[in-house]
Amino acid sequence: MKLTDAALAGDRRALARLLSWVENGAPEGREALATLFPRTGHAHVVGITGSPGAGKSTLVGKLAKEIRQHEPRLAIVAVDPSSPFSGGALLGDRLRMQDLVADSGIFIRSMASRGHPGGIAHATRDVVLLLDALGFPVILVETVGAGQAQVEVARIAHTVVLVEAPGMGDEVQALKAGLMEIADIIVVNKADRPEARQTVRALQAAYLGMTAAGHHTPSTEQPLEVIPGWETPILQTAAVDNQGLTELVAAITAHRHYLEISGRWELLSRLHARAEVETWLQRHLMLLLEERVGEQRLAAAVEAVLRREKDPATAAQELLEPLLSR
């Protein structure tokens, strides 16, 4: 039996092997994705992002249990910070989700961000596509908490959940504008803390300042594209005590319904498809450039920049000129 067939039949070892191939960029992974790609396009991808210490991992674990009451199975992709030495996942989100291991309907995969900006590993898109192809109806993607660069999660998710902890106060507008613009649902976790209510009010005030422009979704042609019609709810949860989870699942379900009836699901699918094609174009072009330019010329250009003889843009342009003139 082929590994793809075994994975489709529910073999977890086969699934883990395929995911490793995909994550590491192995040719077998590309072949598997190409074979399975016609099966994609059905999963609801939910991005969970927010500040470090907001309790994202705990919330994701409890959210998964709540969703499992309505779905036959789901997958969790937890993007961890990388070890600077091995490049592997440093925190290991699965260690924080041990109580989910006994549920055969929940599959958890930790990935290393490997220094990629936006808190999203390079291979995350491909891992999500593979899980989609293998029939997981809901895929939760938890990102590294790294500030406004986390808007990258909106380029793979249908629904973006922004998780914040109490005590942010006046920092909301200064630090979170970029994230709030792409958040479909905002959650104040650890809502049992006394300062939670103040944080909710600060978020509401900050969000009101942006509603005149409507909600936004990522575009590959423009930084943001206006999407009216969805009012971003600001919810409170206390994941440790299972408070607010029912309301959060209801909001996620309502957002998918909104996307479908408004035609936004198709729009997001188009934007995601373009982002995926552009990502692969960039990868292939970089490999081609490295091959054509050569390590010696590239090293010489880097040295020229270090000596302040050339600025980086000029150095890059000079490397490209012989290739473009052919």
Tab-separated table of C-alpha atoms in Angstrom, residues 1 5 111 118 124 143 165 186 191 232 238 289 303 307 320:
chain	number	residue	atom	x	y	z
A	1	MET	CA	0.000	0.000	0.000
A	5	ASP	CA	-3.257	5.447	0.592
A	111	MET	CA	6.576	22.607	13.752
A	118	GLY	CA	5.126	36.141	10.983
A	124	THR	CA	3.099	25.395	7.358
A	143	THR	CA	1.408	30.627	15.818
A	165	ALA	CA	-4.285	38.403	28.189
A	186	ILE	CA	-10.821	38.693	19.529
A	191	ALA	CA	-10.800	36.407	32.020
A	232	THR	CA	-15.562	41.187	15.052
A	238	ALA	CA	-10.866	31.332	31.067
A	289	LEU	CA	19.451	32.603	-8.712
A	303	GLU	CA	31.772	41.586	1.385
A	307	ARG	CA	32.804	47.224	3.608
A	320	LEU	CA	20.965	40.171	-11.426
